[in-house]
Each structure stands twice: as C-alpha cells, then as structure tokens.
C-alpha cells in the first residue's frame, strides 16, 4: 500500500486572509463545505486575530457556526492570544494554532511582539487548550528568509521549534512565508530542526512565490516529513509579509505526491472544483 502523506488544507484561512475584497461569509462556508468532501483530516478555516489587523478574518465565528462538519475532519483556527483562544473555543474550533517567527523583524510586523514575548503570550494559550484537551499546532514563520531581516539562521528555527514543542504544541509547521526558500536552504534548516524535533512532529508550509515549493517539498520528504500545508487554487499570502504571494496549490502538491507514489487520500475531482471556487473568490490581480 502506498504511504500516506497528509495535506493540511489552508485555503479558507491562509488562502483568503490577504484578499482585499471582503468575501461574504456564505462564500467562505461554501468553500469549506466543498473542501470537507475532499478527504482532508484537517482544514484551517478561521483566525481569531484583531479585525483591524486582518479584516478578512473578522467573521471567523460565523464561518465556524455555518459550516457542515464532516466526520473525521478537524476544523482549525489561529489564536494569537487568550482572547483569540476564548473566541475559538466558543466558536467550536477542533484545534487551534499559535504562530511565531524565527525572525525578529517578522515577529514584530506580524504580531507586534519579539520572539521571546510571543512565546510568553502563547504559554497560557497552550496551557488553557491542554486543560480542555484541544490540540495546539505551532507555526514558525520565515524559516529560511525574512522580508525584513534577510536570511534566517537555521539555529534560530531549531531553537523556536524546540521551545514550541516543549511548551506543548503537537506539531510544528515550518513556514517559508515569502516563498524564497531553496532546496538547499530548506535542507539546511531541516538539518538543524531535526536535531531537536522528530520528523513526525514537523510539517512543511511552503509558499510558492518563486515557484520552488514543490522542490522544497521533495527535499522535505527525503528528510522524513509527511505533512504539508497547501491551499486550493494556490490562494493566499500573508498581510505582513510583502510579496508572500500564494500558498502552494493543494492540487499541485497532491499531483506531485501521487507521482512519487504517495497516497494523500484526497479526491482530485473535488479538489479541482474547490480550486475553481477559490479562484473565483479572489479578486482580479490581488496584491501579489
Ligand atoms: P497588538 O496591537 O499588539 O495588541 O496586537 P493589543 O492587545 O494592543 O490589541 C490591539 C487591538 O486588537 C485591540 O483593539 C484589541 O482589543 C484587539 P482596540 O482596543 O484597538 O480596539 N485584539 C483582538 N481582537 C480580536 N481578537 C483577538 C484580539 N487580540 C487583540 N484575538 C495581535 C496583537 C496579535 C492581536 C495583532 O498583532 C494581530 O491580530 N495580529 C495578527 C496578524 C495575523 O493574523 N497575521 C496573519 C497570520 S500568520 C501567517 O499567515 C503565517 C502562517 O501562514 C505561516 C507562514 O506562512 O509563515 C501561519
Ligand atoms: Mg502562510
């Protein structure tokens, strides 16, 4: 039997958060409901952040309330602080995520905190989630390159990954936020991170700005990673990462993994439909 590699669908959150047009809640719900038919185990659908910082995610509670939950699918939400955590729990998120950075410049721009301050903020969130049995994922942004600070030292990524794991995150997602990673830099970063976190607790989250995400997934597979984040239709970008156009497309990751002999458990036809729906939701020439 082919080995399973999981794609964690990011479209409704990372995919849409940067869209300028405020997308009606019903459209977001329709996208999530279609994605729920594709065979994902985890879909990130919401983000309980400041609506002043990310207006597109302001209706996260309504999205979670409106979707039809498929059995076996966990619907995830970003939670930067206790306020976000409480809102995510009230809205019925099945898992939450804290999100930090391996570069000080991005940490400051994205969550208005230093790396150390952000970890302090995450601590009560992780503890509160654990107390009610809610899984917490940890993101690290700018694992190879930062739009503000330049190249990232792999040792810093390893340091933050180790810390997030020890604080209680069940998985660490390694973000090439601006899609400038190369197979060599991703490999060097993984070399450092794997010294402190095992491959089965890591995920690759590679934006495709420079068209290298699939090559970066290849080297990550060789290093033993078996979870990758992607967004249908290649939607997305981060509002605080200039030039962070496009998550790698779920369809492309699925096809690449199939070509390499892995099983994703996903229905390609549903992915195609969801990709089409996602592309229609984007405004023309969004600020990429
Ligand atoms: P701050 O300004 O330092 O904090 O923001 P604050 O506590 O002073 O709050 C500012 C305002 O936000 C206040 O409102 C708070 O009430 C409100 P005001 O008094 O001005 O009217 N507020 C909230 N509102 C709703 N929900 C909350 C919340 N918290 C405070 N949870 C903060 C700090 C973290 C809130 C802010 O910086 C923020 O929301 N940042 C979010 C940035 C973001 O969402 N970025 C995109 C996601 S990360 C990403 O895409 C990368 C990833 O994909 C991986 C990769 O690709 O690398 C994950
Ligand atoms: Mg991202």
mmCIF file of C-alpha atoms and ligand atoms in Angstrom:
data_model
loop_
_atom_site.group_PDB
_atom_site.id
_atom_site.type_symbol
_atom_site.label_atom_id
_atom_site.label_comp_id
_atom_site.label_asym_id
_atom_site.label_seq_id
_atom_site.Cartn_x
_atom_site.Cartn_y
_atom_site.Cartn_z
ATOM 1 C CA UNK A 1 0.000 0.000 0.000
ATOM 2 C CA UNK A 2 1.198 3.490 -0.816
ATOM 3 C CA UNK A 3 2.498 5.509 2.116
ATOM 4 C CA UNK A 4 0.120 8.222 3.333
ATOM 5 C CA UNK A 5 1.229 11.849 3.196
ATOM 6 C CA UNK A 6 -1.193 14.367 4.642
ATOM 7 C CA UNK A 7 -2.041 17.694 3.071
ATOM 8 C CA UNK A 8 -3.370 20.151 5.671
ATOM 9 C CA UNK A 9 -5.717 22.462 3.773
ATOM 10 C CA UNK A 10 -5.057 26.155 4.401
ATOM 11 C CA UNK A 11 -7.284 27.770 1.742
ATOM 12 C CA UNK A 12 -10.059 29.243 3.900
ATOM 13 C CA UNK A 13 -7.525 30.863 6.270
ATOM 14 C CA UNK A 14 -4.069 31.437 4.788
ATOM 15 C CA UNK A 15 -5.601 31.430 1.336
ATOM 16 C CA UNK A 16 -8.211 34.088 1.939
ATOM 17 C CA UNK A 17 -6.796 36.254 4.745
ATOM 18 C CA UNK A 18 -4.984 38.560 2.349
ATOM 19 C CA UNK A 19 -7.850 39.179 -0.072
ATOM 20 C CA UNK A 20 -8.813 42.845 -0.277
ATOM 21 C CA UNK A 21 -12.450 42.214 -1.209
ATOM 22 C CA UNK A 22 -14.373 41.289 1.927
ATOM 23 C CA UNK A 23 -15.628 37.874 0.921
ATOM 24 C CA UNK A 24 -19.188 37.155 2.071
ATOM 25 C CA UNK A 25 -19.367 34.612 4.901
ATOM 26 C CA UNK A 26 -21.609 32.324 2.806
ATOM 27 C CA UNK A 27 -18.900 32.045 0.145
ATOM 28 C CA UNK A 28 -16.352 31.017 2.752
ATOM 29 C CA UNK A 29 -18.772 28.466 4.196
ATOM 30 C CA UNK A 30 -19.436 27.053 0.718
ATOM 31 C CA UNK A 31 -15.684 26.647 0.151
ATOM 32 C CA UNK A 32 -15.177 24.876 3.487
ATOM 33 C CA UNK A 33 -18.167 22.602 2.850
ATOM 34 C CA UNK A 34 -16.779 21.618 -0.537
ATOM 35 C CA UNK A 35 -13.322 21.032 0.969
ATOM 36 C CA UNK A 36 -14.954 18.825 3.603
ATOM 37 C CA UNK A 37 -15.901 16.409 0.813
ATOM 38 C CA UNK A 38 -12.329 16.092 -0.445
ATOM 39 C CA UNK A 39 -10.961 13.784 2.248
ATOM 40 C CA UNK A 40 -8.855 16.180 4.357
ATOM 41 C CA UNK A 41 -8.305 15.340 8.014
ATOM 42 C CA UNK A 42 -7.549 18.951 8.925
ATOM 43 C CA UNK A 43 -8.765 22.198 7.381
ATOM 44 C CA UNK A 44 -7.783 25.633 8.713
ATOM 45 C CA UNK A 45 -10.920 27.706 8.473
ATOM 46 C CA UNK A 46 -10.593 30.612 10.885
ATOM 47 C CA UNK A 47 -8.347 33.099 12.596
ATOM 48 C CA UNK A 48 -9.232 34.875 15.827
ATOM 49 C CA UNK A 49 -6.921 37.842 15.416
ATOM 50 C CA UNK A 50 -7.562 41.558 15.584
ATOM 51 C CA UNK A 51 -10.061 42.536 12.844
ATOM 52 C CA UNK A 52 -8.088 45.761 12.482
ATOM 53 C CA UNK A 53 -5.018 43.757 11.534
ATOM 54 C CA UNK A 54 -6.773 41.204 9.317
ATOM 55 C CA UNK A 55 -10.293 42.376 8.395
ATOM 56 C CA UNK A 56 -10.947 39.379 6.154
ATOM 57 C CA UNK A 57 -10.983 37.010 9.148
ATOM 58 C CA UNK A 58 -13.448 39.085 11.198
ATOM 59 C CA UNK A 59 -16.310 36.651 10.514
ATOM 60 C CA UNK A 60 -14.408 33.577 11.719
ATOM 61 C CA UNK A 61 -17.003 32.679 14.361
ATOM 62 C CA UNK A 62 -19.804 32.860 11.791
ATOM 63 C CA UNK A 63 -17.826 30.663 9.404
ATOM 64 C CA UNK A 64 -17.319 28.021 12.088
ATOM 65 C CA UNK A 65 -21.000 28.256 13.030
ATOM 66 C CA UNK A 66 -22.196 27.904 9.453
ATOM 67 C CA UNK A 67 -20.167 25.003 8.110
ATOM 68 C CA UNK A 68 -21.407 21.454 7.907
ATOM 69 C CA UNK A 69 -18.886 19.445 9.879
ATOM 70 C CA UNK A 70 -17.802 16.241 8.220
ATOM 71 C CA UNK A 71 -16.943 13.338 10.490
ATOM 72 C CA UNK A 72 -13.199 12.814 10.887
ATOM 73 C CA UNK A 73 -12.282 16.371 9.862
ATOM 74 C CA UNK A 74 -10.717 18.776 12.357
ATOM 75 C CA UNK A 75 -11.531 22.437 11.731
ATOM 76 C CA UNK A 76 -8.641 24.605 12.913
ATOM 77 C CA UNK A 77 -8.237 28.246 13.924
ATOM 78 C CA UNK A 78 -5.338 30.604 14.604
ATOM 79 C CA UNK A 79 -5.228 32.096 18.096
ATOM 80 C CA UNK A 80 -2.519 34.678 18.863
ATOM 81 C CA UNK A 81 -3.530 35.299 22.488
ATOM 82 C CA UNK A 82 -6.026 34.343 25.202
ATOM 83 C CA UNK A 83 -8.720 36.499 23.662
ATOM 84 C CA UNK A 84 -8.376 34.641 20.378
ATOM 85 C CA UNK A 85 -8.294 31.323 22.221
ATOM 86 C CA UNK A 86 -11.522 32.037 24.072
ATOM 87 C CA UNK A 87 -13.250 33.092 20.866
ATOM 88 C CA UNK A 88 -12.018 29.967 19.061
ATOM 89 C CA UNK A 89 -13.295 27.696 21.823
ATOM 90 C CA UNK A 90 -16.668 29.471 21.898
ATOM 91 C CA UNK A 91 -16.915 29.026 18.126
ATOM 92 C CA UNK A 92 -16.171 25.308 18.372
ATOM 93 C CA UNK A 93 -12.730 25.060 16.749
ATOM 94 C CA UNK A 94 -11.432 21.474 16.918
ATOM 95 C CA UNK A 95 -7.841 22.557 17.205
ATOM 96 C CA UNK A 96 -6.000 25.829 17.480
ATOM 97 C CA UNK A 97 -2.659 27.190 16.401
ATOM 98 C CA UNK A 98 -0.229 29.688 17.842
ATOM 99 C CA UNK A 99 2.021 31.407 15.359
ATOM 100 C CA UNK A 100 5.509 32.687 15.948
ATOM 101 C CA UNK A 101 8.508 33.533 13.867
ATOM 102 C CA UNK A 102 12.176 32.681 13.552
ATOM 103 C CA UNK A 103 12.961 36.298 12.698
ATOM 104 C CA UNK A 104 12.525 39.300 14.974
ATOM 105 C CA UNK A 105 11.516 41.637 12.143
ATOM 106 C CA UNK A 106 8.595 39.487 11.027
ATOM 107 C CA UNK A 107 7.535 38.724 14.589
ATOM 108 C CA UNK A 108 7.233 42.434 15.264
ATOM 109 C CA UNK A 109 5.404 43.166 11.985
ATOM 110 C CA UNK A 110 3.011 40.233 12.245
ATOM 111 C CA UNK A 111 2.083 40.052 15.923
ATOM 112 C CA UNK A 112 3.657 43.163 17.418
ATOM 113 C CA UNK A 113 5.929 41.198 19.745
ATOM 114 C CA UNK A 114 9.502 39.982 19.913
ATOM 115 C CA UNK A 115 10.066 36.240 19.566
ATOM 116 C CA UNK A 116 10.519 35.935 23.340
ATOM 117 C CA UNK A 117 7.394 37.992 24.093
ATOM 118 C CA UNK A 118 5.355 35.915 21.657
ATOM 119 C CA UNK A 119 6.369 32.673 23.364
ATOM 120 C CA UNK A 120 5.290 34.189 26.712
ATOM 121 C CA UNK A 121 1.918 35.050 25.159
ATOM 122 C CA UNK A 122 1.480 31.541 23.772
ATOM 123 C CA UNK A 123 2.163 29.845 27.090
ATOM 124 C CA UNK A 124 -1.237 30.495 28.723
ATOM 125 C CA UNK A 125 -2.979 29.734 25.415
ATOM 126 C CA UNK A 126 -1.289 26.346 25.151
ATOM 127 C CA UNK A 127 -1.945 25.599 28.831
ATOM 128 C CA UNK A 128 -5.638 26.521 28.551
ATOM 129 C CA UNK A 129 -6.022 24.414 25.403
ATOM 130 C CA UNK A 130 -4.350 21.427 27.048
ATOM 131 C CA UNK A 131 -6.651 21.773 30.046
ATOM 132 C CA UNK A 132 -9.667 21.156 27.802
ATOM 133 C CA UNK A 133 -7.959 18.630 25.523
ATOM 134 C CA UNK A 134 -7.710 20.868 22.460
ATOM 135 C CA UNK A 135 -4.695 20.149 20.232
ATOM 136 C CA UNK A 136 -2.377 23.100 19.582
ATOM 137 C CA UNK A 137 -0.274 23.438 16.466
ATOM 138 C CA UNK A 138 2.716 25.775 16.378
ATOM 139 C CA UNK A 139 3.717 27.759 13.312
ATOM 140 C CA UNK A 140 7.129 29.247 12.750
ATOM 141 C CA UNK A 141 7.331 31.857 10.008
ATOM 142 C CA UNK A 142 10.341 32.907 7.957
ATOM 143 C CA UNK A 143 12.216 29.628 8.383
ATOM 144 C CA UNK A 144 14.683 30.459 5.617
ATOM 145 C CA UNK A 145 14.133 34.114 4.635
ATOM 146 C CA UNK A 146 12.528 37.171 6.210
ATOM 147 C CA UNK A 147 11.243 40.195 4.261
ATOM 148 C CA UNK A 148 12.685 42.468 6.975
ATOM 149 C CA UNK A 149 15.789 40.697 8.326
ATOM 150 C CA UNK A 150 17.078 38.741 5.312
ATOM 151 C CA UNK A 151 18.269 35.128 5.594
ATOM 152 C CA UNK A 152 17.262 33.233 8.746
ATOM 153 C CA UNK A 153 19.762 31.279 10.805
ATOM 154 C CA UNK A 154 18.665 27.599 10.915
ATOM 155 C CA UNK A 155 19.742 27.507 14.578
ATOM 156 C CA UNK A 156 17.034 30.061 15.439
ATOM 157 C CA UNK A 157 14.370 27.955 13.730
ATOM 158 C CA UNK A 158 15.554 24.930 15.710
ATOM 159 C CA UNK A 159 15.508 26.967 18.920
ATOM 160 C CA UNK A 160 11.912 28.166 18.403
ATOM 161 C CA UNK A 161 10.723 24.742 17.216
ATOM 162 C CA UNK A 162 12.187 23.057 20.286
ATOM 163 C CA UNK A 163 10.579 25.638 22.548
ATOM 164 C CA UNK A 164 7.121 25.326 20.954
ATOM 165 C CA UNK A 165 7.261 21.543 21.142
ATOM 166 C CA UNK A 166 8.337 21.618 24.797
ATOM 167 C CA UNK A 167 5.571 24.101 25.610
ATOM 168 C CA UNK A 168 3.054 21.570 24.305
ATOM 169 C CA UNK A 169 2.443 22.003 20.565
ATOM 170 C CA UNK A 170 1.706 18.625 18.989
ATOM 171 C CA UNK A 171 3.190 19.624 15.616
ATOM 172 C CA UNK A 172 5.404 22.395 14.312
ATOM 173 C CA UNK A 173 4.644 23.816 10.896
ATOM 174 C CA UNK A 174 7.689 25.356 9.244
ATOM 175 C CA UNK A 175 6.685 28.383 7.194
ATOM 176 C CA UNK A 176 8.541 29.652 4.177
ATOM 177 C CA UNK A 177 6.352 32.703 4.489
ATOM 178 C CA UNK A 178 7.649 34.590 1.466
ATOM 179 C CA UNK A 179 8.405 31.574 -0.704
ATOM 180 C CA UNK A 180 12.082 32.350 -1.111
ATOM 181 C CA UNK A 181 13.388 29.069 0.299
ATOM 182 C CA UNK A 182 15.508 26.883 -1.956
ATOM 183 C CA UNK A 183 16.029 23.154 -1.672
ATOM 184 C CA UNK A 184 19.498 23.880 -0.168
ATOM 185 C CA UNK A 185 18.248 26.363 2.434
ATOM 186 C CA UNK A 186 15.218 24.243 3.334
ATOM 187 C CA UNK A 187 17.508 21.244 3.703
ATOM 188 C CA UNK A 188 19.957 23.148 5.919
ATOM 189 C CA UNK A 189 17.076 24.421 8.053
ATOM 190 C CA UNK A 190 15.639 20.898 8.420
ATOM 191 C CA UNK A 191 19.059 19.556 9.290
ATOM 192 C CA UNK A 192 19.138 21.887 12.299
ATOM 193 C CA UNK A 193 15.491 21.408 13.300
ATOM 194 C CA UNK A 194 15.637 17.605 13.101
ATOM 195 C CA UNK A 195 18.319 17.619 15.775
ATOM 196 C CA UNK A 196 15.671 18.742 18.250
ATOM 197 C CA UNK A 197 12.259 17.792 16.790
ATOM 198 C CA UNK A 198 11.486 14.437 15.125
ATOM 199 C CA UNK A 199 10.190 14.439 11.533
ATOM 200 C CA UNK A 200 6.801 13.075 12.555
ATOM 201 C CA UNK A 201 6.158 16.248 14.543
ATOM 202 C CA UNK A 202 7.001 18.583 11.663
ATOM 203 C CA UNK A 203 5.067 19.938 8.707
ATOM 204 C CA UNK A 204 6.250 21.930 5.695
ATOM 205 C CA UNK A 205 4.342 25.156 4.965
ATOM 206 C CA UNK A 206 5.847 26.494 1.793
ATOM 207 C CA UNK A 207 4.587 29.461 -0.139
ATOM 208 C CA UNK A 208 5.198 29.245 -3.865
ATOM 209 C CA UNK A 209 6.222 32.806 -4.661
ATOM 210 C CA UNK A 210 9.371 31.762 -6.519
ATOM 211 C CA UNK A 211 7.914 28.516 -7.901
ATOM 212 C CA UNK A 212 10.121 26.321 -5.697
ATOM 213 C CA UNK A 213 7.587 24.952 -3.215
ATOM 214 C CA UNK A 214 7.360 21.532 -4.871
ATOM 215 C CA UNK A 215 11.147 21.201 -4.958
ATOM 216 C CA UNK A 216 11.193 22.200 -1.293
ATOM 217 C CA UNK A 217 8.587 19.538 -0.554
ATOM 218 C CA UNK A 218 10.796 16.968 -2.324
ATOM 219 C CA UNK A 219 13.753 17.668 -0.026
ATOM 220 C CA UNK A 220 11.451 17.665 2.994
ATOM 221 C CA UNK A 221 10.074 14.244 2.022
ATOM 222 C CA UNK A 222 13.644 12.989 1.803
ATOM 223 C CA UNK A 223 14.160 14.294 5.351
ATOM 224 C CA UNK A 224 11.128 12.316 6.540
ATOM 225 C CA UNK A 225 8.385 14.966 6.706
ATOM 226 C CA UNK A 226 4.943 13.578 5.900
ATOM 227 C CA UNK A 227 2.640 16.580 6.411
ATOM 228 C CA UNK A 228 2.441 19.576 4.082
ATOM 229 C CA UNK A 229 0.267 22.675 4.215
ATOM 230 C CA UNK A 230 -1.293 23.885 0.957
ATOM 231 C CA UNK A 231 -4.235 25.934 -0.278
ATOM 232 C CA UNK A 232 -6.603 25.018 -3.093
ATOM 233 C CA UNK A 233 -6.157 27.151 -6.160
ATOM 234 C CA UNK A 234 -2.807 28.401 -4.789
ATOM 235 C CA UNK A 235 -4.648 31.118 -2.907
ATOM 236 C CA UNK A 236 -3.048 33.348 -0.445
ATOM 237 C CA UNK A 237 -0.299 35.272 1.159
ATOM 238 C CA UNK A 238 0.325 36.921 4.482
ATOM 239 C CA UNK A 239 -0.671 40.560 5.003
ATOM 240 C CA UNK A 240 2.517 41.224 6.978
ATOM 241 C CA UNK A 241 4.885 39.559 4.527
ATOM 242 C CA UNK A 242 5.283 41.756 1.471
ATOM 243 C CA UNK A 243 5.470 39.591 -1.623
ATOM 244 C CA UNK A 244 4.177 36.460 0.064
ATOM 245 C CA UNK A 245 2.021 35.531 -2.879
ATOM 246 C CA UNK A 246 0.311 32.222 -2.953
ATOM 247 C CA UNK A 247 0.425 29.152 -0.818
ATOM 248 C CA UNK A 248 1.491 26.180 -2.852
ATOM 249 C CA UNK A 249 -1.631 24.814 -4.573
ATOM 250 C CA UNK A 250 -3.157 21.728 -2.969
ATOM 251 C CA UNK A 251 -3.841 20.294 -6.423
ATOM 252 C CA UNK A 252 -0.155 20.575 -7.365
ATOM 253 C CA UNK A 253 1.045 19.024 -4.105
ATOM 254 C CA UNK A 254 -1.462 16.195 -4.488
ATOM 255 C CA UNK A 255 -0.281 15.506 -8.059
ATOM 256 C CA UNK A 256 3.385 15.621 -7.085
ATOM 257 C CA UNK A 257 2.840 13.262 -4.168
ATOM 258 C CA UNK A 258 0.892 10.854 -6.371
ATOM 259 C CA UNK A 259 3.657 10.959 -8.962
ATOM 260 C CA UNK A 260 6.142 10.000 -6.239
ATOM 261 C CA UNK A 261 3.902 7.084 -5.212
ATOM 262 C CA UNK A 262 2.350 8.538 -2.057
ATOM 263 C CA UNK A 263 -1.313 8.423 -1.144
ATOM 264 C CA UNK A 264 -2.998 11.648 0.010
ATOM 265 C CA UNK A 265 -6.466 10.172 0.477
ATOM 266 C CA UNK A 266 -7.886 13.133 -1.449
ATOM 267 C CA UNK A 267 -10.478 13.203 -4.200
ATOM 268 C CA UNK A 268 -8.853 15.005 -7.138
ATOM 269 C CA UNK A 269 -12.183 15.981 -8.708
ATOM 270 C CA UNK A 270 -13.368 17.680 -5.552
ATOM 271 C CA UNK A 271 -10.009 19.465 -5.310
ATOM 272 C CA UNK A 272 -10.465 20.696 -8.855
ATOM 273 C CA UNK A 273 -13.917 22.083 -8.062
ATOM 274 C CA UNK A 274 -12.660 23.694 -4.846
ATOM 275 C CA UNK A 275 -9.710 25.214 -6.699
ATOM 276 C CA UNK A 276 -12.112 26.724 -9.228
ATOM 277 C CA UNK A 277 -14.330 28.083 -6.482
ATOM 278 C CA UNK A 278 -11.318 29.529 -4.679
ATOM 279 C CA UNK A 279 -10.010 31.240 -7.802
ATOM 280 C CA UNK A 280 -13.400 32.821 -8.443
ATOM 281 C CA UNK A 281 -13.380 34.211 -4.916
ATOM 282 C CA UNK A 282 -10.176 36.102 -5.481
ATOM 283 C CA UNK A 283 -10.355 39.490 -6.891
ATOM 284 C CA UNK A 284 -8.529 40.036 -10.156
ATOM 285 C CA UNK A 285 -4.875 40.837 -9.672
ATOM 286 C CA UNK A 286 -4.998 40.756 -5.853
ATOM 287 C CA UNK A 287 -1.917 42.403 -4.413
ATOM 288 C CA UNK A 288 0.523 39.630 -5.132
HETATM 289 P P1 LIG B 1 -1.458 44.438 19.472
HETATM 290 O O1 LIG B 1 -1.881 45.692 18.822
HETATM 291 O O2 LIG B 1 -0.048 44.295 19.881
HETATM 292 O O3 LIG B 1 -2.317 44.015 20.733
HETATM 293 O O4 LIG B 1 -1.876 43.229 18.502
HETATM 294 P P2 LIG B 1 -3.378 44.677 21.604
HETATM 295 O O5 LIG B 1 -3.629 43.687 22.702
HETATM 296 O O6 LIG B 1 -2.985 46.077 21.944
HETATM 297 O O7 LIG B 1 -4.686 44.707 20.685
HETATM 298 C C1 LIG B 1 -4.900 45.600 19.605
HETATM 299 C C2 LIG B 1 -6.379 45.609 19.250
HETATM 300 O O8 LIG B 1 -6.748 44.301 18.816
HETATM 301 C C3 LIG B 1 -7.273 45.910 20.435
HETATM 302 O O9 LIG B 1 -8.432 46.532 19.932
HETATM 303 C C4 LIG B 1 -7.622 44.553 20.958
HETATM 304 O O10 LIG B 1 -8.837 44.538 21.652
HETATM 305 C C5 LIG B 1 -7.739 43.757 19.664
HETATM 306 P P3 LIG B 1 -8.653 48.110 20.126
HETATM 307 O O11 LIG B 1 -8.581 48.362 21.615
HETATM 308 O O12 LIG B 1 -7.535 48.761 19.392
HETATM 309 O O13 LIG B 1 -9.999 48.342 19.501
HETATM 310 N N1 LIG B 1 -7.435 42.334 19.827
HETATM 311 C C6 LIG B 1 -8.201 41.371 19.309
HETATM 312 N N2 LIG B 1 -9.349 41.396 18.611
HETATM 313 C C7 LIG B 1 -9.864 40.200 18.233
HETATM 314 N N3 LIG B 1 -9.269 39.020 18.509
HETATM 315 C C8 LIG B 1 -8.137 38.962 19.209
HETATM 316 C C9 LIG B 1 -7.555 40.176 19.650
HETATM 317 N N4 LIG B 1 -6.444 40.470 20.326
HETATM 318 C C10 LIG B 1 -6.382 41.796 20.436
HETATM 319 N N5 LIG B 1 -7.577 37.784 19.467
HETATM 320 C C11 LIG B 1 -2.272 40.961 17.867
HETATM 321 C C12 LIG B 1 -1.503 41.912 18.776
HETATM 322 C C13 LIG B 1 -1.624 39.594 17.952
HETATM 323 C C14 LIG B 1 -3.730 40.891 18.345
HETATM 324 C C15 LIG B 1 -2.221 41.529 16.431
HETATM 325 O O14 LIG B 1 -0.889 41.752 16.117
HETATM 326 C C16 LIG B 1 -2.832 40.617 15.425
HETATM 327 O O15 LIG B 1 -4.032 40.373 15.427
HETATM 328 N N6 LIG B 1 -2.002 40.051 14.520
HETATM 329 C C17 LIG B 1 -2.478 39.096 13.574
HETATM 330 C C18 LIG B 1 -1.587 39.001 12.401
HETATM 331 C C19 LIG B 1 -2.064 37.885 11.508
HETATM 332 O O16 LIG B 1 -3.162 37.365 11.650
HETATM 333 N N7 LIG B 1 -1.214 37.540 10.518
HETATM 334 C C20 LIG B 1 -1.540 36.524 9.598
HETATM 335 C C21 LIG B 1 -1.499 35.148 10.169
HETATM 336 S S1 LIG B 1 0.163 34.497 10.368
HETATM 337 C C22 LIG B 1 0.557 33.835 8.828
HETATM 338 O O17 LIG B 1 -0.177 33.998 7.881
HETATM 339 C C23 LIG B 1 1.785 32.988 8.698
HETATM 340 C C24 LIG B 1 1.495 31.486 8.601
HETATM 341 O O18 LIG B 1 0.658 31.218 7.491
HETATM 342 C C25 LIG B 1 2.783 30.700 8.461
HETATM 343 C C26 LIG B 1 3.702 31.243 7.345
HETATM 344 O O19 LIG B 1 3.286 31.315 6.191
HETATM 345 O O20 LIG B 1 4.814 31.584 7.708
HETATM 346 C C27 LIG B 1 0.762 30.984 9.856
HETATM 347 MG MG1 LIG B 2 1.369 31.016 5.438
#
